[in-house]
Amino acid sequence: MTTLASSDPVSPELRSAYDAQKLVPLWESGTTGFSQGGEQPRHWPWEAIGPILRETAHITVPSIVERRVLMMMNSTIPRNDAESCAGLVSAGVQALMPGEIARPHRHAMHALRFVLEGEGAETIVEGKACAMEPGDLVVTPGWAWHEHHNKGGKPTLWVDILDLAIHRAMRTDMFQPGPVNALRAVPADRAYGAAGIVPVGIEENEVARAGHTMMFRYPAGPAQAAAANAPQDQFGIRLARYVDPRNGGAIVPTIDCYLMQLEEAETAKARSLGAQLCVVVAGAGESDIDGTRIAWRRHDVFTIPRGATVVHRISEGPAQIFVASDIEIYRRLGQADGNDPALFAAV
Amino acid sequence: MTTLASSDPVSPELRSAYDAQKLVPLWESGTTGFSQGGEQPRHWPWEAIGPILRETAHITVPSIVERRVLMMMNSTIPRNDAESCAGLVSAGVQALMPGEIARPHRHAMHALRFVLEGEGAETIVEGKACAMEPGDLVVTPGWAWHEHHNKGGKPTLWVDILDLAIHRAMRTDMFQPGPVNALRAVPADRAYGAAGIVPVGIEENEVARAGHTMMFRYPAGPAQAAAANAPQDQFGIRLARYVDPRNGGAIVPTIDCYLMQLEEAETAKARSLGAQLCVVVAGAGESDIDGTRIAWRRHDVFTIPRGATVVHRISEGPAQIFVASDIEIYRRLGQADGNDPALFAAV
Amino acid sequence: MTTLASSDPVSPELRSAYDAQKLVPLWESGTTGFSQGGEQPRHWPWEAIGPILRETAHITVPSIVERRVLMMMNSTIPRNDAESCAGLVSAGVQALMPGEIARPHRHAMHALRFVLEGEGAETIVEGKACAMEPGDLVVTPGWAWHEHHNKGGKPTLWVDILDLAIHRAMRTDMFQPGPVNALRAVPADRAYGAAGIVPVGIEENEVARAGHTMMFRYPAGPAQAAAANAPQDQFGIRLARYVDPRNGGAIVPTIDCYLMQLEEAETAKARSLGAQLCVVVAGAGESDIDGTRIAWRRHDVFTIPRGATVVHRISEGPAQIFVASDIEIYRRLGQADGNDPALFAAV
Amino acid sequence: MTTLASSDPVSPELRSAYDAQKLVPLWESGTTGFSQGGEQPRHWPWEAIGPILRETAHITVPSIVERRVLMMMNSTIPRNDAESCAGLVSAGVQALMPGEIARPHRHAMHALRFVLEGEGAETIVEGKACAMEPGDLVVTPGWAWHEHHNKGGKPTLWVDILDLAIHRAMRTDMFQPGPVNALRAVPADRAYGAAGIVPVGIEENEVARAGHTMMFRYPAGPAQAAAANAPQDQFGIRLARYVDPRNGGAIVPTIDCYLMQLEEAETAKARSLGAQLCVVVAGAGESDIDGTRIAWRRHDVFTIPRGATVVHRISEGPAQIFVASDIEIYRRLGQADGNDPALFAAV
């Protein structure tokens, strides 16, 4: 610091020394770089993406058939190396044509399929055949072998939902192609088929300790009836949560799913505790999300950023919206207001 | 202690002094008085008690109609001031004739009804009408208003199950006759009607914090299918547990209920972790309980003491047995092997 | 029911039939018999019981030496077959003279010792020697072998606290005299000696799963300092809770212990959620308990019934009172307002 | 697909269509890109970095004084935009010279300081002055205001530990410079000063619900004694865990801290469940980490990747090593083997 020429308080020798030791001075990092936010709500109207998805269905190259997914990438999300759609939730639309098969594979990511259209297709998850009828939610938990078969006569279209971003961050984003080996002995879905009843006597094995649901298919009908009968919360929303029947917690540790019924003309203004990926199941309406207005109808996908203020209005109701949120990650890591399964809080 | 005449090391003066202060010397209490056990398995064959219950149905004195319950008292239970049937579980058989009503009342005890026969009757629990069809389990949680109506054309017969003994011990055995006041706003049972789905948005109120299920009716059909599809445990038993869908725990904190399916000719020898009140739902067989052999068939009630060694054999199967156990009390108070929902352990 | 002579709606034949089947008609039981309450606050002034305890110390019959306990029985507690002192908590005062030994034994009951006077005595719990200095709390968890030795030169006097009533109710009141066998490998108390630090690597064994603290001695000094530094709650009370350092829960599942510091002239009126056994550690004052006034000073024992309204006033402060409560039983069995470790609630 | 010229199964029109809708075809993403691993163990010997740190101490530019931290960046970690040192744990060495002050600020990241040298410095956390003596661990939980003062006569040197990577991933990496506003009412550390004792009566406020410890300073002496007295685990390691005294869980939800004592010549081969940042407190030795040998001594920092196989050998013992691990993140998100506080598992 003896020369006029340089205002750098760090001598070249010191700089060389810490470089050599792989030390990086914090004072050269800005603190202004820290930032939250940036993410904006996005809308993929079905009338725009449905035709594109149907068009891709004509591509029959085997390698594409198996991964015929159009990821809905939200380019407003900062550092979005996981091509997320809403917060830490990735999502795409997928089509499986009659007779097509997507061969078995597995990955550390938890994947959920929310079915839009089709009949006769099924996903085989860890050996359990799960029908994929419209409105069904099929869970393929992390590291469970799964494959898809369309045994029906119509295209089956669904929304694929993944927790890729958090696995990227944890560096647990592993993938393994088939063939299937070492299927775990998983109780039949029928063992979980009664509300309020769970099988016991399997507590000691690894399956029982798994941190995700062992019920892999949540059929549309009962879920829709449950949402319709859930009490209205303080915002005027009926909210049913998909849970692991063994403990009433989220179906997977990283994605929390809900079926929301809207009957009131307008909900009270609420703050979304996590990011929401919304798939319209029935009805139509519009949502005001931090000032952005999105008009939605059946099969549309739209997103709500974490922390956004939301008002939903319906024009055709009751409306039902399936929601997949990253809020469970924030809860578990102490970044949400408490551990309650709430999706909204007062503004 | 100077006289030969007396070997009492306590002087009369000292004795007077501690009596006056309501002090009781421990050394005058035996330690040999401590004892576990004593309880023996008991059997109430339906062919014996069914006719008696039907006979009581002819008594139409209003005060009896409402409380037409024959308590199954197990006289082998020591200090049984709660007239328990199996361990800390009290049970009786009750009949409600066509057109009869048992007027509203409530009590701190949790009461469960497991229906044997009838059609068209219902229990109204905290305002929710719960049908009472054969095989149904209806829960009237502590302090919930409830009343029974037989709107059908046949007698409705059920087993009444209560946690009276532990309430006696805690001195919380409160009772209040109607009329009903201050019903709590309880979500509809239909909101809990889908396996793996629970309503949310009600977390803040007292109902949500309640330590018992808010689903009050567990219908027979799905429960029986779930038991039939539960995996066989190490003893060769299929076991489905009735749970609070909000957390996967016992439906009430003091009674844990299961539906057990027996298909194997003989189960492996197992130790019962709690006392079991068993109601035979289907099939026939016999059980060897600590050397006592009980041959049972449909609608029979029998009991298994806490800690007893059990082998079940079936002669007509598959058999289904409803079990209500006091094991949850022992778990919660640290007197069971862990907190797992197990009913049996290796011998 | 055809004769005028009899108004009994039950025929002798029916009565014989249900008697023979050990069925007891519920309608012959009153419902008015149900009752809570009855328990009154009680006071054992040290100036009254101390001299009696010292007097018993002159009795040196070996069988008495080992069990030289004067149980403080609260005769206002209904059905008090466990000779409880406050709610479900039993308590006595015990003396061990210099050189005396109480030989090893164990029992299912959890026992706590709160030391009043002495020096040089110790309780050996599951092989761990725990000094018994004034103000110390020594825990002998259920089924842990323990023995007392007075190696010092003065009488050691303490309050013995047991959960006998709930064990009676559960029929787990087992006792086993020595000699010691099968000591479990328990981490040293020094492994738990740092606030906020716990040993790990012992999770798999039975000791780790035990539902009680593995730290057996809670020394007086740090506890008293912690109570003095606890924040004042809404009632003007500073309250420190003795916990299992592994989970922050009650030290044993059935007795919850606190050290309370009173500095304000008068606390706000509060409702006691459980019964409280109070031992005055320092200071003097009086308490108004549901209208009963008790004036207390050092070493006095007094009780507060469950649900009573309490105001504490101090005449000499700050006062410290050790409290052992049965509230944890009510929490675990769903009979308290939530699971929070609160001792008092708003009136 | 009719021309020979092109083998692209996707028509330009389709490609334009999905680009316009911000849809990204999954089939164009490789699956081979998925990968775990890559991270290598690293070593920052104190004899190398100590002198550099002391050299930086001569820089007295105010903006540098406050952030005089040399981050230890592990360049083998893939996608390491958080400049992490071990897995998801960032770490640096920091110096505060006599008389220097680092002004108040706060951030969403949890930060821990493990003190190497110095006397008389303190960190003020949410208003609580926490001394920084050698071996102390000082916690500045997320969003707690904190500042550093060196009131002593010697440089104070410490290791700074942060959970920056996971906050980056969650986009919660917020920073706020002072001045301090809105300090929360936090119980004094002295209220947590007794092992096995916690203050109560503060359950209702936001502080009580916070998912991190409210005890901010874990002093060296008791921690070191606790580690020395912890039982040896199956690998021959004594392991004491820093916990939130209110619940026995990790001190913050994202970093789990331990003090490890090594006495045996060589530990058994073990697999590290999370990444470990190791700071040598006492003794010397070497570690074999997946075949890489690191020879360490007092104040050295070295790292163990998640999943690595480890053998520790001591040349000068007993050795004590402070460990900060990201394992808690994996536990909470269901990516560890269970929720137990284990740091190692069998190979």
mmCIF file of N, CA and C in Angstrom, chain B residues 137-172:
data_model
loop_
_atom_site.group_PDB
_atom_site.id
_atom_site.type_symbol
_atom_site.label_atom_id
_atom_site.label_comp_id
_atom_site.label_asym_id
_atom_site.label_seq_id
_atom_site.Cartn_x
_atom_site.Cartn_y
_atom_site.Cartn_z
ATOM 1 N N LEU B 137 -67.379 -49.553 12.230
ATOM 2 C CA LEU B 137 -66.874 -49.044 13.506
ATOM 3 C C LEU B 137 -67.256 -47.575 13.590
ATOM 4 N N VAL B 138 -67.981 -47.217 14.636
ATOM 5 C CA VAL B 138 -68.375 -45.818 14.833
ATOM 6 C C VAL B 138 -67.681 -45.308 16.089
ATOM 7 N N VAL B 139 -67.018 -44.184 15.951
ATOM 8 C CA VAL B 139 -66.232 -43.619 17.046
ATOM 9 C C VAL B 139 -66.981 -42.440 17.654
ATOM 10 N N THR B 140 -67.174 -42.478 18.953
ATOM 11 C CA THR B 140 -67.678 -41.284 19.639
ATOM 12 C C THR B 140 -66.569 -40.843 20.585
ATOM 13 N N PRO B 141 -65.750 -39.908 20.106
ATOM 14 C CA PRO B 141 -64.590 -39.495 20.903
ATOM 15 C C PRO B 141 -65.016 -38.823 22.204
ATOM 16 N N GLY B 142 -64.104 -38.767 23.111
ATOM 17 C CA GLY B 142 -64.381 -38.160 24.405
ATOM 18 C C GLY B 142 -64.972 -36.776 24.269
ATOM 19 N N TRP B 143 -66.041 -36.584 25.021
ATOM 20 C CA TRP B 143 -66.692 -35.290 25.126
ATOM 21 C C TRP B 143 -67.440 -34.864 23.851
ATOM 22 N N ALA B 144 -67.607 -35.801 22.910
ATOM 23 C CA ALA B 144 -68.446 -35.524 21.731
ATOM 24 C C ALA B 144 -69.880 -35.925 22.061
ATOM 25 N N TRP B 145 -70.799 -35.057 21.758
ATOM 26 C CA TRP B 145 -72.213 -35.382 21.941
ATOM 27 C C TRP B 145 -72.583 -36.529 21.007
ATOM 28 N N HIS B 146 -73.367 -37.461 21.534
ATOM 29 C CA HIS B 146 -73.814 -38.527 20.642
ATOM 30 C C HIS B 146 -75.163 -39.069 21.090
ATOM 31 N N GLU B 147 -75.858 -39.628 20.135
ATOM 32 C CA GLU B 147 -77.163 -40.223 20.380
ATOM 33 C C GLU B 147 -77.377 -41.311 19.329
ATOM 34 N N HIS B 148 -78.248 -42.251 19.660
ATOM 35 C CA HIS B 148 -78.488 -43.366 18.740
ATOM 36 C C HIS B 148 -79.954 -43.375 18.312
ATOM 37 N N HIS B 149 -80.180 -43.688 17.041
ATOM 38 C CA HIS B 149 -81.543 -43.798 16.520
ATOM 39 C C HIS B 149 -81.630 -45.065 15.698
ATOM 40 N N ASN B 150 -82.611 -45.870 15.969
ATOM 41 C CA ASN B 150 -82.839 -47.003 15.081
ATOM 42 C C ASN B 150 -84.009 -46.665 14.167
ATOM 43 N N LYS B 151 -83.712 -46.242 12.976
ATOM 44 C CA LYS B 151 -84.741 -45.865 12.009
ATOM 45 C C LYS B 151 -85.107 -47.047 11.119
ATOM 46 N N GLY B 152 -84.438 -48.160 11.317
ATOM 47 C CA GLY B 152 -84.669 -49.314 10.464
ATOM 48 C C GLY B 152 -85.740 -50.230 11.035
ATOM 49 N N GLY B 153 -85.859 -51.389 10.455
ATOM 50 C CA GLY B 153 -86.923 -52.305 10.847
ATOM 51 C C GLY B 153 -86.433 -53.488 11.656
ATOM 52 N N LYS B 154 -85.158 -53.513 11.995
ATOM 53 C CA LYS B 154 -84.622 -54.651 12.734
ATOM 54 C C LYS B 154 -83.874 -54.174 13.975
ATOM 55 N N PRO B 155 -83.733 -55.050 14.934
ATOM 56 C CA PRO B 155 -82.887 -54.681 16.073
ATOM 57 C C PRO B 155 -81.464 -54.413 15.568
ATOM 58 N N THR B 156 -80.835 -53.419 16.117
ATOM 59 C CA THR B 156 -79.415 -53.205 15.832
ATOM 60 C C THR B 156 -78.636 -53.593 17.089
ATOM 61 N N LEU B 157 -77.694 -54.474 16.882
ATOM 62 C CA LEU B 157 -76.905 -54.999 18.003
ATOM 63 C C LEU B 157 -75.446 -54.633 17.769
ATOM 64 N N TRP B 158 -74.794 -54.183 18.796
ATOM 65 C CA TRP B 158 -73.374 -53.849 18.619
ATOM 66 C C TRP B 158 -72.576 -54.099 19.890
ATOM 67 N N VAL B 159 -71.287 -54.082 19.738
ATOM 68 C CA VAL B 159 -70.399 -54.155 20.896
ATOM 69 C C VAL B 159 -69.958 -52.730 21.218
ATOM 70 N N ASP B 160 -70.142 -52.361 22.448
ATOM 71 C CA ASP B 160 -69.750 -51.057 22.977
ATOM 72 C C ASP B 160 -68.379 -51.198 23.618
ATOM 73 N N ILE B 161 -67.461 -50.304 23.283
ATOM 74 C CA ILE B 161 -66.096 -50.431 23.804
ATOM 75 C C ILE B 161 -65.695 -49.103 24.429
ATOM 76 N N LEU B 162 -65.217 -49.142 25.638
ATOM 77 C CA LEU B 162 -64.899 -47.907 26.355
ATOM 78 C C LEU B 162 -63.542 -47.989 27.040
ATOM 79 N N ASP B 163 -62.950 -46.828 27.270
ATOM 80 C CA ASP B 163 -61.686 -46.732 28.006
ATOM 81 C C ASP B 163 -61.934 -46.262 29.430
ATOM 82 N N LEU B 164 -62.915 -46.882 30.066
ATOM 83 C CA LEU B 164 -63.331 -46.402 31.376
ATOM 84 C C LEU B 164 -62.240 -46.515 32.433
ATOM 85 N N ALA B 165 -61.496 -47.610 32.412
ATOM 86 C CA ALA B 165 -60.540 -47.862 33.503
ATOM 87 C C ALA B 165 -59.485 -46.760 33.610
ATOM 88 N N ILE B 166 -58.961 -46.325 32.473
ATOM 89 C CA ILE B 166 -57.902 -45.319 32.554
ATOM 90 C C ILE B 166 -58.488 -43.964 32.962
ATOM 91 N N HIS B 167 -59.722 -43.701 32.552
ATOM 92 C CA HIS B 167 -60.351 -42.458 33.015
ATOM 93 C C HIS B 167 -60.622 -42.516 34.521
ATOM 94 N N ARG B 168 -61.013 -43.671 34.997
ATOM 95 C CA ARG B 168 -61.179 -43.816 36.449
ATOM 96 C C ARG B 168 -59.863 -43.480 37.148
ATOM 97 N N ALA B 169 -58.780 -44.053 36.624
ATOM 98 C CA ALA B 169 -57.476 -43.852 37.261
ATOM 99 C C ALA B 169 -57.070 -42.377 37.220
ATOM 100 N N MET B 170 -57.379 -41.721 36.110
ATOM 101 C CA MET B 170 -57.013 -40.307 35.986
ATOM 102 C C MET B 170 -58.045 -39.387 36.628
ATOM 103 N N ARG B 171 -59.163 -39.986 37.065
ATOM 104 C CA ARG B 171 -60.273 -39.202 37.619
ATOM 105 C C ARG B 171 -60.806 -38.190 36.607
ATOM 106 N N THR B 172 -60.926 -38.653 35.384
ATOM 107 C CA THR B 172 -61.516 -37.813 34.342
ATOM 108 C C THR B 172 -62.811 -38.431 33.834
#
